Amino acid sequence: MSIKGFQGTSLLDFPGRVASLVFWGGCNLTCPFCHNPALVLDPNACPDLDADALLADLAERTPFIDGIVVSGGEPTLDPTLSDWLTRVKELGLAVKLDTNGLRPDVLSALLERGLVDVLAIDLKTSPDRYAELHTGPVDRDALIASIRQAMAAPVTVEFRTTCVPGVVNAPAIHALGQLIRGAPRWALQQYHPAPALDPAWREIAPYSAEKIADLATIARQYVQEVVVRGVV
Ligand code: SF4
């Protein structure tokens, strides 16, 4: 178990509902633009929360919250995640999973066990560029397998792309769009450079609102709904 913290948030796709956001440490990518570098580069610097104590805390909160958001880092790396979420579901709480989609076997097991109600998969760039997001090898086929599972899953699904200049451009949006054609929702987010994992990426100017609108126009060719978030 490698839970590093939690806080209140809104539960995506449960309008008006409230959730607790639970962070896992560690990741199988090292995206240079990552906004949670401490969780990725040095997860052991933060003490693990006790899983049983956190469940007891969540149980006390059930009159006030509707679910939890499982985020990170990359929570699917935790071999105890499935059992822990089983206990969360026994509390009657909904679960939203945020994942980079590189552990399709884990995702498959969670979906089969009915442990995910809302699934958000990050699409960083076109699959053939994922090697740029890590110091080690990246299995692009794993991402594609997770996308296929998500497209067939009987849960609420959202794909998300942070529009990082140099990583996300029109060809990348086309490549991703072809993979998720017909998906219910694709959220495009503006890049905010300040907390980036790689200091050099903190100097990259985000795309303008107009540029993101152009990317959204391309994305709308492929999916049912495109939402744009975080544009300033
Ligand atoms: S952006 Fe997400 S997938 Fe990339 S390193 Fe950070 S937590 Fe991992």
PDB file of C-alpha atoms and ligand atoms in Angstrom:
ATOM      1  CA  MET A   1       0.000   0.000   0.000  1.00  0.00           C
ATOM      2  CA  SER A   2       1.419   3.348  -0.928  1.00  0.00           C
ATOM      3  CA  ILE A   3      -1.273   5.902  -0.148  1.00  0.00           C
ATOM      4  CA  LYS A   4       0.285   9.269   0.439  1.00  0.00           C
ATOM      5  CA  GLY A   5      -2.607  11.581   1.206  1.00  0.00           C
ATOM      6  CA  PHE A   6      -6.187  12.552   0.674  1.00  0.00           C
ATOM      7  CA  GLN A   7      -8.383  15.626   0.543  1.00  0.00           C
ATOM      8  CA  GLY A   8     -11.865  16.708  -0.498  1.00  0.00           C
ATOM      9  CA  THR A   9     -12.769  17.127  -4.162  1.00  0.00           C
ATOM     10  CA  SER A  10     -15.767  16.895  -6.451  1.00  0.00           C
ATOM     11  CA  LEU A  11     -16.603  13.525  -7.949  1.00  0.00           C
ATOM     12  CA  LEU A  12     -16.498  13.800 -11.699  1.00  0.00           C
ATOM     13  CA  ASP A  13     -19.731  12.815 -13.404  1.00  0.00           C
ATOM     14  CA  PHE A  14     -21.621  12.715 -10.147  1.00  0.00           C
ATOM     15  CA  PRO A  15     -22.801  16.341 -10.338  1.00  0.00           C
ATOM     16  CA  GLY A  16     -23.207  17.975  -6.988  1.00  0.00           C
ATOM     17  CA  ARG A  17     -21.604  15.074  -5.187  1.00  0.00           C
ATOM     18  CA  VAL A  18     -18.568  15.183  -2.949  1.00  0.00           C
ATOM     19  CA  ALA A  19     -15.617  12.827  -2.840  1.00  0.00           C
ATOM     20  CA  SER A  20     -12.366  12.304  -1.047  1.00  0.00           C
ATOM     21  CA  LEU A  21      -9.278  12.379  -3.256  1.00  0.00           C
ATOM     22  CA  VAL A  22      -6.740   9.679  -2.400  1.00  0.00           C
ATOM     23  CA  PHE A  23      -3.181   9.924  -3.788  1.00  0.00           C
ATOM     24  CA  TRP A  24      -0.884   6.984  -4.447  1.00  0.00           C
ATOM     25  CA  GLY A  25       2.875   7.358  -4.661  1.00  0.00           C
ATOM     26  CA  GLY A  26       5.034   6.038  -7.498  1.00  0.00           C
ATOM     27  CA  CYS A  27       4.496   5.974 -11.241  1.00  0.00           C
ATOM     28  CA  ASN A  28       5.546   3.949 -14.279  1.00  0.00           C
ATOM     29  CA  LEU A  29       6.169   7.141 -16.258  1.00  0.00           C
ATOM     30  CA  THR A  30       8.284  10.210 -15.575  1.00  0.00           C
ATOM     31  CA  CYS A  31       6.488  12.727 -17.744  1.00  0.00           C
ATOM     32  CA  PRO A  32       8.662  15.856 -17.829  1.00  0.00           C
ATOM     33  CA  PHE A  33       5.544  17.989 -17.479  1.00  0.00           C
ATOM     34  CA  CYS A  34       4.128  16.020 -14.493  1.00  0.00           C
ATOM     35  CA  HIS A  35       2.398  18.148 -11.856  1.00  0.00           C
ATOM     36  CA  ASN A  36       3.067  15.717  -9.003  1.00  0.00           C
ATOM     37  CA  PRO A  37       6.862  15.290  -9.174  1.00  0.00           C
ATOM     38  CA  ALA A  38       7.256  14.510  -5.484  1.00  0.00           C
ATOM     39  CA  LEU A  39       4.874  11.550  -5.782  1.00  0.00           C
ATOM     40  CA  VAL A  40       6.695  10.292  -8.865  1.00  0.00           C
ATOM     41  CA  LEU A  41      10.371  10.928  -8.134  1.00  0.00           C
ATOM     42  CA  ASP A  42      10.550  10.403  -4.399  1.00  0.00           C
ATOM     43  CA  PRO A  43       7.397   8.736  -3.105  1.00  0.00           C
ATOM     44  CA  ASN A  44       9.180   7.376  -0.050  1.00  0.00           C
ATOM     45  CA  ALA A  45       9.748  10.934   1.167  1.00  0.00           C
ATOM     46  CA  CYS A  46       6.073  10.980   2.143  1.00  0.00           C
ATOM     47  CA  PRO A  47       5.041   8.461   4.805  1.00  0.00           C
ATOM     48  CA  ASP A  48       2.408   5.920   3.754  1.00  0.00           C
ATOM     49  CA  LEU A  49      -1.043   6.396   5.221  1.00  0.00           C
ATOM     50  CA  ASP A  50      -2.337   3.384   7.083  1.00  0.00           C
ATOM     51  CA  ALA A  51      -4.877   1.667   4.839  1.00  0.00           C
ATOM     52  CA  ASP A  52      -7.117   0.500   7.686  1.00  0.00           C
ATOM     53  CA  ALA A  53      -7.069   3.904   9.346  1.00  0.00           C
ATOM     54  CA  LEU A  54      -7.958   5.562   6.067  1.00  0.00           C
ATOM     55  CA  LEU A  55     -10.876   3.187   5.585  1.00  0.00           C
ATOM     56  CA  ALA A  56     -12.099   3.998   9.089  1.00  0.00           C
ATOM     57  CA  ASP A  57     -11.831   7.689   8.271  1.00  0.00           C
ATOM     58  CA  LEU A  58     -13.783   7.202   5.050  1.00  0.00           C
ATOM     59  CA  ALA A  59     -16.417   5.221   6.939  1.00  0.00           C
ATOM     60  CA  GLU A  60     -16.939   8.172   9.275  1.00  0.00           C
ATOM     61  CA  ARG A  61     -17.289  10.452   6.258  1.00  0.00           C
ATOM     62  CA  THR A  62     -19.920   8.404   4.460  1.00  0.00           C
ATOM     63  CA  PRO A  63     -22.745  10.721   5.599  1.00  0.00           C
ATOM     64  CA  PHE A  64     -20.965  13.544   3.785  1.00  0.00           C
ATOM     65  CA  ILE A  65     -19.204  12.012   0.780  1.00  0.00           C
ATOM     66  CA  ASP A  66     -20.462   9.992  -2.158  1.00  0.00           C
ATOM     67  CA  GLY A  67     -17.219   8.429  -3.255  1.00  0.00           C
ATOM     68  CA  ILE A  68     -13.478   8.577  -3.627  1.00  0.00           C
ATOM     69  CA  VAL A  69     -11.166   9.602  -6.442  1.00  0.00           C
ATOM     70  CA  VAL A  70      -8.201   7.239  -6.764  1.00  0.00           C
ATOM     71  CA  SER A  71      -5.292   9.199  -8.197  1.00  0.00           C
ATOM     72  CA  GLY A  72      -1.539   9.535  -8.067  1.00  0.00           C
ATOM     73  CA  GLY A  73       1.121   8.874  -9.153  1.00  0.00           C
ATOM     74  CA  GLU A  74      -0.222   5.715 -10.704  1.00  0.00           C
ATOM     75  CA  PRO A  75      -2.528   3.808  -8.346  1.00  0.00           C
ATOM     76  CA  THR A  76      -2.689   0.642 -10.466  1.00  0.00           C
ATOM     77  CA  LEU A  77       0.905  -0.137  -9.441  1.00  0.00           C
ATOM     78  CA  ASP A  78      -0.305  -0.989  -5.946  1.00  0.00           C
ATOM     79  CA  PRO A  79      -0.897  -4.772  -5.717  1.00  0.00           C
ATOM     80  CA  THR A  80      -3.312  -4.247  -2.825  1.00  0.00           C
ATOM     81  CA  LEU A  81      -5.486  -1.739  -4.705  1.00  0.00           C
ATOM     82  CA  SER A  82      -8.166  -4.227  -5.692  1.00  0.00           C
ATOM     83  CA  ASP A  83      -8.691  -5.554  -2.177  1.00  0.00           C
ATOM     84  CA  TRP A  84      -8.668  -2.065  -0.712  1.00  0.00           C
ATOM     85  CA  LEU A  85     -11.249  -0.828  -3.213  1.00  0.00           C
ATOM     86  CA  THR A  86     -13.411  -3.842  -2.402  1.00  0.00           C
ATOM     87  CA  ARG A  87     -13.562  -2.574   1.165  1.00  0.00           C
ATOM     88  CA  VAL A  88     -14.274   0.963  -0.061  1.00  0.00           C
ATOM     89  CA  LYS A  89     -17.200  -0.331  -2.101  1.00  0.00           C
ATOM     90  CA  GLU A  90     -18.496  -2.192   0.974  1.00  0.00           C
ATOM     91  CA  LEU A  91     -18.867   1.257   2.548  1.00  0.00           C
ATOM     92  CA  GLY A  92     -21.272   2.124  -0.255  1.00  0.00           C
ATOM     93  CA  LEU A  93     -18.905   4.643  -1.839  1.00  0.00           C
ATOM     94  CA  ALA A  94     -18.478   5.214  -5.565  1.00  0.00           C
ATOM     95  CA  VAL A  95     -14.972   4.991  -7.030  1.00  0.00           C
ATOM     96  CA  LYS A  96     -13.413   7.120  -9.741  1.00  0.00           C
ATOM     97  CA  LEU A  97     -10.068   5.854 -11.008  1.00  0.00           C
ATOM     98  CA  ASP A  98      -7.501   8.167 -12.601  1.00  0.00           C
ATOM     99  CA  THR A  99      -4.922   6.174 -14.544  1.00  0.00           C
ATOM    100  CA  ASN A 100      -2.350   6.512 -17.292  1.00  0.00           C
ATOM    101  CA  GLY A 101      -3.671   3.279 -18.775  1.00  0.00           C
ATOM    102  CA  LEU A 102      -0.400   1.367 -18.790  1.00  0.00           C
ATOM    103  CA  ARG A 103      -1.626  -1.506 -16.580  1.00  0.00           C
ATOM    104  CA  PRO A 104      -4.451  -3.035 -18.662  1.00  0.00           C
ATOM    105  CA  ASP A 105      -4.410  -6.292 -16.694  1.00  0.00           C
ATOM    106  CA  VAL A 106      -5.039  -4.430 -13.453  1.00  0.00           C
ATOM    107  CA  LEU A 107      -7.685  -2.269 -15.071  1.00  0.00           C
ATOM    108  CA  SER A 108      -9.410  -5.338 -16.475  1.00  0.00           C
ATOM    109  CA  ALA A 109      -9.546  -6.989 -13.049  1.00  0.00           C
ATOM    110  CA  LEU A 110     -10.893  -3.851 -11.371  1.00  0.00           C
ATOM    111  CA  LEU A 111     -13.615  -3.483 -13.998  1.00  0.00           C
ATOM    112  CA  GLU A 112     -14.558  -7.172 -13.831  1.00  0.00           C
ATOM    113  CA  ARG A 113     -14.946  -6.935 -10.070  1.00  0.00           C
ATOM    114  CA  GLY A 114     -17.152  -3.846 -10.395  1.00  0.00           C
ATOM    115  CA  LEU A 115     -14.726  -1.715  -8.400  1.00  0.00           C
ATOM    116  CA  VAL A 116     -14.738   1.311 -10.708  1.00  0.00           C
ATOM    117  CA  ASP A 117     -17.732   3.560 -11.380  1.00  0.00           C
ATOM    118  CA  VAL A 118     -15.975   6.343 -13.253  1.00  0.00           C
ATOM    119  CA  LEU A 119     -12.806   5.807 -15.280  1.00  0.00           C
ATOM    120  CA  ALA A 120     -10.522   8.611 -16.438  1.00  0.00           C
ATOM    121  CA  ILE A 121      -7.612   7.651 -18.696  1.00  0.00           C
ATOM    122  CA  ASP A 122      -4.912  10.178 -19.501  1.00  0.00           C
ATOM    123  CA  LEU A 123      -3.838  10.305 -23.136  1.00  0.00           C
ATOM    124  CA  LYS A 124      -0.494  12.086 -23.043  1.00  0.00           C
ATOM    125  CA  THR A 125       0.364  12.134 -26.736  1.00  0.00           C
ATOM    126  CA  SER A 126       0.151   9.808 -29.706  1.00  0.00           C
ATOM    127  CA  PRO A 127       1.134   6.278 -28.632  1.00  0.00           C
ATOM    128  CA  ASP A 128       4.246   6.222 -30.783  1.00  0.00           C
ATOM    129  CA  ARG A 129       5.631   9.137 -28.750  1.00  0.00           C
ATOM    130  CA  TYR A 130       5.156   7.602 -25.286  1.00  0.00           C
ATOM    131  CA  ALA A 131       8.825   6.636 -25.172  1.00  0.00           C
ATOM    132  CA  GLU A 132       9.510  10.367 -24.743  1.00  0.00           C
ATOM    133  CA  LEU A 133       7.676  10.251 -21.415  1.00  0.00           C
ATOM    134  CA  HIS A 134       9.934   7.892 -19.540  1.00  0.00           C
ATOM    135  CA  THR A 135      13.555   6.991 -18.989  1.00  0.00           C
ATOM    136  CA  GLY A 136      12.750   3.302 -19.470  1.00  0.00           C
ATOM    137  CA  PRO A 137      10.747   1.411 -22.089  1.00  0.00           C
ATOM    138  CA  VAL A 138       7.022   2.103 -22.409  1.00  0.00           C
ATOM    139  CA  ASP A 139       4.557  -0.449 -23.751  1.00  0.00           C
ATOM    140  CA  ARG A 140       2.348   1.485 -26.146  1.00  0.00           C
ATOM    141  CA  ASP A 141       0.255  -1.633 -26.710  1.00  0.00           C
ATOM    142  CA  ALA A 142      -0.662  -1.555 -23.028  1.00  0.00           C
ATOM    143  CA  LEU A 143      -2.178   1.879 -23.481  1.00  0.00           C
ATOM    144  CA  ILE A 144      -4.110   0.724 -26.524  1.00  0.00           C
ATOM    145  CA  ALA A 145      -5.406  -2.306 -24.608  1.00  0.00           C
ATOM    146  CA  SER A 146      -6.638  -0.076 -21.792  1.00  0.00           C
ATOM    147  CA  ILE A 147      -8.342   2.239 -24.267  1.00  0.00           C
ATOM    148  CA  ARG A 148     -10.168  -0.733 -25.787  1.00  0.00           C
ATOM    149  CA  GLN A 149     -11.287  -1.889 -22.353  1.00  0.00           C
ATOM    150  CA  ALA A 150     -12.499   1.582 -21.470  1.00  0.00           C
ATOM    151  CA  MET A 151     -14.466   1.875 -24.698  1.00  0.00           C
ATOM    152  CA  ALA A 152     -16.293  -1.359 -23.854  1.00  0.00           C
ATOM    153  CA  ALA A 153     -16.680  -0.879 -20.112  1.00  0.00           C
ATOM    154  CA  PRO A 154     -20.142  -0.356 -18.589  1.00  0.00           C
ATOM    155  CA  VAL A 155     -18.924   2.604 -16.558  1.00  0.00           C
ATOM    156  CA  THR A 156     -18.673   6.355 -17.079  1.00  0.00           C
ATOM    157  CA  VAL A 157     -15.516   7.011 -19.096  1.00  0.00           C
ATOM    158  CA  GLU A 158     -13.547  10.137 -19.799  1.00  0.00           C
ATOM    159  CA  PHE A 159     -10.320  10.481 -21.733  1.00  0.00           C
ATOM    160  CA  ARG A 160      -8.123  13.424 -20.784  1.00  0.00           C
ATOM    161  CA  THR A 161      -5.306  15.199 -22.544  1.00  0.00           C
ATOM    162  CA  THR A 162      -3.190  18.006 -21.157  1.00  0.00           C
ATOM    163  CA  CYS A 163      -2.228  20.113 -24.145  1.00  0.00           C
ATOM    164  CA  VAL A 164       1.499  20.322 -23.540  1.00  0.00           C
ATOM    165  CA  PRO A 165       3.256  22.261 -26.313  1.00  0.00           C
ATOM    166  CA  GLY A 166       5.694  20.045 -28.169  1.00  0.00           C
ATOM    167  CA  VAL A 167       3.923  16.905 -26.955  1.00  0.00           C
ATOM    168  CA  VAL A 168       0.335  17.508 -28.024  1.00  0.00           C
ATOM    169  CA  ASN A 169      -0.298  18.941 -31.473  1.00  0.00           C
ATOM    170  CA  ALA A 170      -2.759  18.407 -34.301  1.00  0.00           C
ATOM    171  CA  PRO A 171      -1.196  15.110 -35.485  1.00  0.00           C
ATOM    172  CA  ALA A 172      -1.260  13.772 -31.914  1.00  0.00           C
ATOM    173  CA  ILE A 173      -4.923  14.727 -31.505  1.00  0.00           C
ATOM    174  CA  HIS A 174      -5.746  12.991 -34.785  1.00  0.00           C
ATOM    175  CA  ALA A 175      -3.816   9.873 -33.751  1.00  0.00           C
ATOM    176  CA  LEU A 176      -5.530   9.713 -30.374  1.00  0.00           C
ATOM    177  CA  GLY A 177      -8.917  10.537 -31.852  1.00  0.00           C
ATOM    178  CA  GLN A 178      -8.679   7.566 -34.171  1.00  0.00           C
ATOM    179  CA  LEU A 179      -8.042   5.342 -31.145  1.00  0.00           C
ATOM    180  CA  ILE A 180     -11.023   6.604 -29.164  1.00  0.00           C
ATOM    181  CA  ARG A 181     -13.445   7.238 -32.022  1.00  0.00           C
ATOM    182  CA  GLY A 182     -16.996   7.331 -30.664  1.00  0.00           C
ATOM    183  CA  ALA A 183     -15.955   7.776 -27.036  1.00  0.00           C
ATOM    184  CA  PRO A 184     -18.417   9.676 -24.857  1.00  0.00           C
ATOM    185  CA  ARG A 185     -16.070  12.405 -23.653  1.00  0.00           C
ATOM    186  CA  TRP A 186     -12.604  13.796 -24.217  1.00  0.00           C
ATOM    187  CA  ALA A 187     -11.376  16.563 -21.935  1.00  0.00           C
ATOM    188  CA  LEU A 188      -8.603  18.856 -23.154  1.00  0.00           C
ATOM    189  CA  GLN A 189      -6.751  20.774 -20.480  1.00  0.00           C
ATOM    190  CA  GLN A 190      -4.364  23.676 -20.714  1.00  0.00           C
ATOM    191  CA  TYR A 191      -0.789  23.053 -19.620  1.00  0.00           C
ATOM    192  CA  HIS A 192       0.282  24.958 -16.517  1.00  0.00           C
ATOM    193  CA  PRO A 193       4.086  24.842 -16.442  1.00  0.00           C
ATOM    194  CA  ALA A 194       4.888  25.998 -12.912  1.00  0.00           C
ATOM    195  CA  PRO A 195       5.094  22.645 -11.090  1.00  0.00           C
ATOM    196  CA  ALA A 196       6.563  20.580 -13.947  1.00  0.00           C
ATOM    197  CA  LEU A 197       8.782  17.640 -12.986  1.00  0.00           C
ATOM    198  CA  ASP A 198      11.595  18.695 -15.332  1.00  0.00           C
ATOM    199  CA  PRO A 199      12.709  22.273 -14.559  1.00  0.00           C
ATOM    200  CA  ALA A 200      13.223  22.967 -18.263  1.00  0.00           C
ATOM    201  CA  TRP A 201       9.544  22.328 -18.843  1.00  0.00           C
ATOM    202  CA  ARG A 202       8.610  25.050 -16.373  1.00  0.00           C
ATOM    203  CA  GLU A 203       9.767  27.545 -18.983  1.00  0.00           C
ATOM    204  CA  ILE A 204       7.425  26.314 -21.708  1.00  0.00           C
ATOM    205  CA  ALA A 205       4.636  28.767 -22.460  1.00  0.00           C
ATOM    206  CA  PRO A 206       1.205  27.135 -22.501  1.00  0.00           C
ATOM    207  CA  TYR A 207      -0.895  27.139 -25.623  1.00  0.00           C
ATOM    208  CA  SER A 208      -3.261  30.066 -26.085  1.00  0.00           C
ATOM    209  CA  ALA A 209      -6.991  29.581 -25.656  1.00  0.00           C
ATOM    210  CA  GLU A 210      -7.314  29.877 -29.433  1.00  0.00           C
ATOM    211  CA  LYS A 211      -4.814  27.076 -30.033  1.00  0.00           C
ATOM    212  CA  ILE A 212      -6.605  24.798 -27.586  1.00  0.00           C
ATOM    213  CA  ALA A 213      -9.912  25.633 -29.251  1.00  0.00           C
ATOM    214  CA  ASP A 214      -8.348  24.569 -32.562  1.00  0.00           C
ATOM    215  CA  LEU A 215      -7.254  21.249 -31.031  1.00  0.00           C
ATOM    216  CA  ALA A 216     -10.754  20.817 -29.574  1.00  0.00           C
ATOM    217  CA  THR A 217     -12.238  21.314 -33.036  1.00  0.00           C
ATOM    218  CA  ILE A 218     -10.087  18.458 -34.307  1.00  0.00           C
ATOM    219  CA  ALA A 219     -11.004  16.291 -31.317  1.00  0.00           C
ATOM    220  CA  ARG A 220     -14.731  16.826 -31.986  1.00  0.00           C
ATOM    221  CA  GLN A 221     -14.353  14.961 -35.254  1.00  0.00           C
ATOM    222  CA  TYR A 222     -13.855  11.781 -33.251  1.00  0.00           C
ATOM    223  CA  VAL A 223     -15.855  11.750 -30.002  1.00  0.00           C
ATOM    224  CA  GLN A 224     -19.321  12.563 -28.760  1.00  0.00           C
ATOM    225  CA  GLU A 225     -18.303  15.442 -26.507  1.00  0.00           C
ATOM    226  CA  VAL A 226     -15.147  17.519 -26.038  1.00  0.00           C
ATOM    227  CA  VAL A 227     -14.761  19.673 -22.961  1.00  0.00           C
ATOM    228  CA  VAL A 228     -11.991  22.227 -22.458  1.00  0.00           C
ATOM    229  CA  ARG A 229     -10.735  22.813 -18.935  1.00  0.00           C
ATOM    230  CA  GLY A 230      -8.346  25.033 -17.066  1.00  0.00           C
ATOM    231  CA  VAL A 231      -7.827  27.653 -19.777  1.00  0.00           C
ATOM    232  CA  VAL A 232      -6.703  31.014 -18.391  1.00  0.00           C
TER     233      VAL A 232
HETATM  234  S1  SF4 B   1       1.799  12.975 -15.321  1.00  0.00           S
HETATM  235 FE1  SF4 B   1       0.786  11.160 -14.458  1.00  0.00          FE
HETATM  236  S2  SF4 B   1       1.637   9.448 -15.643  1.00  0.00           S
HETATM  237 FE2  SF4 B   1       3.027  11.186 -15.953  1.00  0.00          FE
HETATM  238  S3  SF4 B   1       4.605  10.966 -14.376  1.00  0.00           S
HETATM  239 FE3  SF4 B   1       3.000  12.297 -13.522  1.00  0.00          FE
HETATM  240  S4  SF4 B   1       1.630  10.923 -12.396  1.00  0.00           S
HETATM  241 FE4  SF4 B   1       2.876   9.650 -13.775  1.00  0.00          FE
END
